Amino acid sequence: MNWKFAWKAASRFIAGEKLEDAIRVVRDLNSKGINATLDHLGEHTHTPDESIRATEDIIKIFDEIEKHDVAANVSIKLTQIGLALGDEICEKNLVRILTKAQVTQNFVRIDMEDSSYVDRTLLMYEKMRQKYLFGNTGVVIQSYLYRSEKDILRLGSLQSRIRLCKGAYKEPPEIAYPQKKDVDIAYDRLGDLLIDASIKAGMPEISHNGKIPPIPAIASHDPNRLVQIKELADKRNYSRRAIEFQMLYGIRRDLQEQNVQEGYPVRIYVPYGTQWYPYYVRRLAERPANIWFFISNFFRK
Ligand code: FDA
């Protein structure tokens, strides 16, 4: 993280080290009709104090969103706010974050991490919905996991707002499809289930301020996945405002703009902060060409 050339390469995917850098990026996206979700980078805090500090940093984001009047919500990782330290501390921190989000009429997406956290992440999400009655939160489902269809059906009863992604972690074949084509087939099937769930729930649309997403959030840069879901939705006379497409900052800007022009809500995941290393490594692993980009920056340093 201290190598200047590494930051130069990574900064294609990261808005900057400070919240003000991220707000600047969001404002620019908003001017193009694109919403955002802000992610203060960080995962796996090691002490309760660290998890509380991470929680307080997240809480500040809502004030900044209000102050600058930008169309953004917030994405978090539960290990950032103490899940690895224990359920109790994570629950306390999450309640604080969701309370703040509620007061500022905003929304929190709980990212999904590696498979060892899936059960506890979903249980924590369900607890927030059922025990604390927070409506302003949603979760992420990964199509590479065999279990995901069951999870979507279970979460459907809560009218859950779900971000569907392929999955970014290295998982064993006992629990995840090893072949890309099977991950893609599962993606289309799960997308279809989300459309179903949304129709059953009355097809809620994205909120006017762009902060509260619809039920299905299709998070992918794969044009074939987008075509599939759009065709499916059109066949059912599904409202374009009741689905959103999500992409990562710095990837496929052409596709982002094309979807806005077609009348779909688009949300860009905008990460910022000093803890960018694990996030960046996942982006490198997804696409070998990124590694060449990294190496060419080394020679240009
Ligand atoms: P795929 O990997 O097939 O890529 C399709 C095309 O997209 C590529 O051909 C290329 O053009 C472009 N592309 C994809 N990745 C790229 C990269 N790194 N650099 C440059 N171009 C690239 N995962 C997870 O496990 N938990 C989570 O909570 C989230 N959250 C999340 C939010 C949002 C908004 C997005 C878009 C993605 C996630 N992910 C995630 C990551 C996701 O699981 C997945 O790893 C990546 O999105 C890559 O998969 P694609 O669907 O883009 O397809």
Coordinates of N, CA, C and O in Angstrom, one line a residue, residues 35-40 58-63 65-66 70-77 94-111 125 128-129 133-141 158-164 204-218 244 246 267-269:
N35 N -26.7 7.0 -9.8 CA -26.7 7.0 -8.3 C -25.4 6.3 -7.9 O -24.8 5.6 -8.7
A36 N -25.2 6.3 -6.6 CA -24.0 5.7 -6.1 C -24.3 4.9 -4.8 O -25.3 5.2 -4.1
T37 N -23.4 4.0 -4.4 CA -23.3 3.5 -3.1 C -21.9 3.6 -2.6 O -20.9 3.3 -3.3
L38 N -21.7 4.2 -1.4 CA -20.4 4.5 -0.9 C -19.9 3.4 0.0 O -20.6 2.9 0.8
D39 N -18.7 3.0 -0.2 CA -18.1 2.0 0.6 C -16.8 2.5 1.2 O -15.8 2.8 0.5
H40 N -16.8 2.7 2.5 CA -15.6 3.1 3.2 C -14.8 1.8 3.4 O -15.1 0.9 4.2
I58 N -18.5 5.1 9.3 CA -19.7 4.8 8.4 C -20.8 5.8 8.8 O -21.4 6.3 7.8
I59 N -21.1 6.0 10.0 CA -22.1 6.9 10.4 C -21.9 8.3 9.9 O -22.9 8.9 9.4
K60 N -20.7 8.7 9.8 CA -20.4 10.1 9.3 C -20.8 10.2 7.8 O -21.1 11.3 7.3
I61 N -20.8 9.1 7.1 CA -21.1 9.1 5.6 C -22.5 9.7 5.4 O -22.7 10.5 4.5
F62 N -23.4 9.3 6.3 CA -24.8 9.7 6.1 C -24.9 11.2 6.2 O -25.7 11.9 5.4
D63 N -24.2 11.8 7.1 CA -24.2 13.3 7.3 C -23.7 14.0 6.1 O -24.2 15.0 5.6
I65 N -23.6 12.8 3.0 CA -24.5 12.6 1.9 C -25.6 13.7 2.0 O -25.9 14.3 1.0
E66 N -26.1 13.9 3.2 CA -27.1 14.9 3.4 C -26.6 16.3 3.1 O -27.2 17.1 2.4
V70 N -26.3 14.6 -2.2 CA -26.0 13.7 -3.3 C -26.9 12.4 -3.2 O -27.3 12.0 -2.2
A71 N -27.1 11.8 -4.4 CA -27.9 10.6 -4.5 C -27.0 9.4 -4.3 O -26.4 8.8 -5.2
A72 N -26.9 9.0 -3.0 CA -26.0 7.9 -2.6 C -26.6 7.2 -1.4 O -27.1 7.8 -0.5
N73 N -26.4 5.9 -1.4 CA -26.6 5.1 -0.1 C -25.2 4.5 0.3 O -24.2 5.0 -0.2
V74 N -25.3 3.6 1.2 CA -24.0 3.1 1.8 C -23.9 1.6 1.7 O -24.9 0.9 2.0
S75 N -22.7 1.1 1.4 CA -22.5 -0.4 1.5 C -21.5 -0.7 2.6 O -20.5 0.1 2.7
I76 N -21.7 -1.8 3.3 CA -20.8 -2.1 4.4 C -20.5 -3.6 4.4 O -21.2 -4.4 3.8
K77 N -19.4 -3.9 5.1 CA -19.1 -5.4 5.3 C -19.2 -5.6 6.8 O -18.7 -4.9 7.6
L94 N -24.3 -2.6 14.0 CA -25.2 -2.5 12.9 C -26.4 -1.7 13.2 O -26.9 -0.9 12.4
V95 N -26.9 -1.9 14.4 CA -28.1 -1.2 14.9 C -27.8 0.3 14.9 O -28.7 1.1 14.4
R96 N -26.7 0.7 15.3 CA -26.3 2.1 15.3 C -26.3 2.7 13.9 O -26.8 3.7 13.6
I97 N -25.7 1.9 13.0 CA -25.6 2.3 11.6 C -27.0 2.4 11.0 O -27.4 3.5 10.3
L98 N -27.9 1.4 11.2 CA -29.2 1.5 10.6 C -30.1 2.5 11.2 O -30.9 3.1 10.5
T99 N -29.9 2.8 12.4 CA -30.6 3.9 13.1 C -30.3 5.2 12.4 O -31.2 6.0 12.1
K100 N -29.0 5.4 12.2 CA -28.6 6.7 11.5 C -29.1 6.7 10.1 O -29.6 7.8 9.7
A101 N -29.1 5.6 9.4 CA -29.6 5.6 8.1 C -31.1 5.9 8.1 O -31.6 6.6 7.2
Q102 N -31.8 5.4 9.0 CA -33.2 5.6 9.1 C -33.5 7.1 9.3 O -34.4 7.7 8.7
V103 N -32.8 7.7 10.3 CA -33.0 9.1 10.6 C -32.7 10.0 9.3 O -33.4 11.0 9.1
T104 N -31.8 9.6 8.5 CA -31.4 10.4 7.3 C -32.1 9.8 6.1 O -31.7 10.2 4.9
Q105 N -33.1 9.0 6.3 CA -33.9 8.4 5.2 C -33.0 7.8 4.1 O -33.2 8.0 2.9
N106 N -32.1 7.0 4.6 CA -31.1 6.4 3.7 C -31.2 4.8 3.9 O -31.9 4.3 4.6
F107 N -30.3 4.2 3.1 CA -30.3 2.7 3.0 C -28.9 2.1 3.1 O -27.9 2.7 2.7
V108 N -28.9 0.9 3.7 CA -27.6 0.3 3.9 C -27.6 -1.1 3.2 O -28.5 -1.9 3.5
R109 N -26.7 -1.3 2.3 CA -26.5 -2.6 1.7 C -25.4 -3.4 2.4 O -24.3 -2.9 2.6
I110 N -25.8 -4.6 2.8 CA -24.8 -5.4 3.5 C -24.1 -6.3 2.5 O -24.7 -7.2 1.9
D111 N -22.8 -6.0 2.2 CA -22.1 -6.8 1.2 C -22.0 -8.2 1.6 O -22.0 -8.5 2.9
Y125 N -28.8 -10.0 8.9 CA -29.8 -9.2 8.1 C -31.2 -9.5 8.5 O -32.0 -8.6 8.7
M128 N -32.1 -7.9 11.7 CA -32.4 -6.5 11.6 C -33.8 -6.2 11.1 O -34.5 -5.3 11.5
R129 N -34.3 -7.0 10.1 CA -35.6 -6.9 9.6 C -36.7 -7.3 10.6 O -37.7 -6.6 10.7
L133 N -37.1 -4.4 13.1 CA -38.0 -3.8 12.1 C -37.4 -2.7 11.2 O -38.1 -1.8 10.8
F134 N -36.1 -2.9 10.9 CA -35.5 -1.9 10.0 C -35.9 -2.3 8.6 O -35.7 -3.5 8.1
G135 N -36.5 -1.4 7.8 CA -36.8 -1.7 6.4 C -35.8 -1.2 5.4 O -35.8 -1.5 4.3
N136 N -34.8 -0.4 6.0 CA -33.9 0.3 5.1 C -32.6 -0.4 4.9 O -31.5 0.2 4.9
T137 N -32.7 -1.7 4.7 CA -31.4 -2.5 4.5 C -31.7 -3.6 3.5 O -32.8 -4.1 3.4
G138 N -30.6 -4.0 2.8 CA -30.7 -5.1 1.9 C -29.4 -5.9 1.9 O -28.4 -5.5 2.6
V139 N -29.4 -7.0 1.2 CA -28.2 -7.9 1.3 C -27.8 -8.3 -0.1 O -28.4 -7.9 -1.1
V140 N -26.7 -9.1 -0.1 CA -26.2 -9.6 -1.4 C -26.2 -11.1 -1.5 O -25.9 -11.8 -0.6
I141 N -26.5 -11.6 -2.7 CA -26.5 -13.0 -3.0 C -25.5 -13.2 -4.1 O -25.5 -12.5 -5.1
L158 N -39.5 -11.7 3.1 CA -39.3 -10.4 3.8 C -39.3 -9.3 2.8 O -39.0 -8.1 3.1
Q159 N -39.7 -9.6 1.5 CA -39.6 -8.6 0.4 C -38.2 -7.9 0.4 O -38.1 -6.7 0.4
S160 N -37.2 -8.8 0.5 CA -35.8 -8.3 0.6 C -35.3 -7.6 -0.7 O -35.5 -8.1 -1.8
R161 N -34.6 -6.5 -0.5 CA -33.9 -5.9 -1.6 C -32.6 -6.6 -1.7 O -31.8 -6.5 -0.8
I162 N -32.4 -7.2 -2.9 CA -31.2 -8.1 -3.0 C -30.3 -7.6 -4.2 O -30.8 -7.4 -5.3
R163 N -29.0 -7.5 -3.9 CA -28.1 -7.3 -5.0 C -27.6 -8.7 -5.4 O -27.1 -9.4 -4.6
L164 N -27.7 -8.9 -6.7 CA -27.2 -10.2 -7.2 C -25.9 -10.0 -7.9 O -25.8 -9.2 -8.8
P204 N -42.1 -2.7 -6.4 CA -41.6 -1.4 -5.9 C -40.5 -0.8 -6.7 O -39.6 -1.5 -7.1
E205 N -40.6 0.5 -7.0 CA -39.6 1.2 -7.8 C -38.6 1.9 -6.9 O -38.8 2.0 -5.7
I206 N -37.5 2.3 -7.5 CA -36.4 3.0 -6.8 C -37.0 4.3 -6.3 O -37.9 4.9 -6.9
S207 N -36.6 4.7 -5.1 CA -37.2 6.0 -4.5 C -36.8 7.2 -5.4 O -35.7 7.2 -6.1
H208 N -37.6 8.3 -5.3 CA -37.3 9.4 -6.1 C -35.9 10.1 -5.8 O -35.3 10.6 -6.7
N209 N -35.4 10.0 -4.6 CA -34.1 10.6 -4.3 C -33.0 9.6 -4.7 O -31.8 9.9 -4.4
G210 N -33.3 8.5 -5.2 CA -32.2 7.5 -5.7 C -31.5 6.8 -4.6 O -30.6 6.0 -4.9
K211 N -32.0 6.9 -3.4 CA -31.3 6.2 -2.3 C -31.8 4.8 -2.0 O -31.0 3.9 -1.7
I212 N -33.1 4.6 -2.0 CA -33.7 3.3 -1.7 C -33.9 2.5 -3.0 O -34.7 2.9 -3.8
P213 N -33.1 1.4 -3.1 CA -33.1 0.7 -4.4 C -34.4 -0.2 -4.5 O -35.1 -0.5 -3.5
P214 N -34.7 -0.6 -5.7 CA -35.8 -1.6 -5.9 C -35.4 -3.0 -5.4 O -34.2 -3.1 -4.9
I215 N -36.3 -4.0 -5.5 CA -35.9 -5.3 -5.0 C -34.7 -5.9 -5.8 O -33.7 -6.3 -5.2
P216 N -34.8 -6.1 -7.1 CA -33.6 -6.7 -7.8 C -32.6 -5.6 -8.1 O -32.9 -4.6 -8.8
A217 N -31.3 -5.8 -7.7 CA -30.2 -5.0 -8.1 C -29.3 -6.0 -8.8 O -28.7 -6.9 -8.2
I218 N -29.1 -5.7 -10.1 CA -28.3 -6.6 -11.0 C -26.9 -6.1 -11.0 O -26.7 -5.1 -11.7
E244 N -32.6 -2.2 -10.8 CA -31.4 -1.3 -11.0 C -30.2 -2.1 -11.4 O -30.0 -3.3 -11.0
Q246 N -26.1 -2.3 -11.2 CA -25.0 -1.8 -10.4 C -23.7 -2.2 -11.0 O -23.6 -3.4 -11.5
R267 N -26.6 2.3 -10.5 CA -25.9 2.7 -9.3 C -24.4 2.2 -9.3 O -24.1 1.1 -9.7
I268 N -23.5 3.1 -9.0 CA -22.1 2.8 -9.1 C -21.6 2.6 -7.6 O -21.8 3.4 -6.8
Y269 N -20.8 1.5 -7.5 CA -20.2 1.2 -6.2 C -18.9 2.0 -6.1 O -18.0 1.8 -6.9

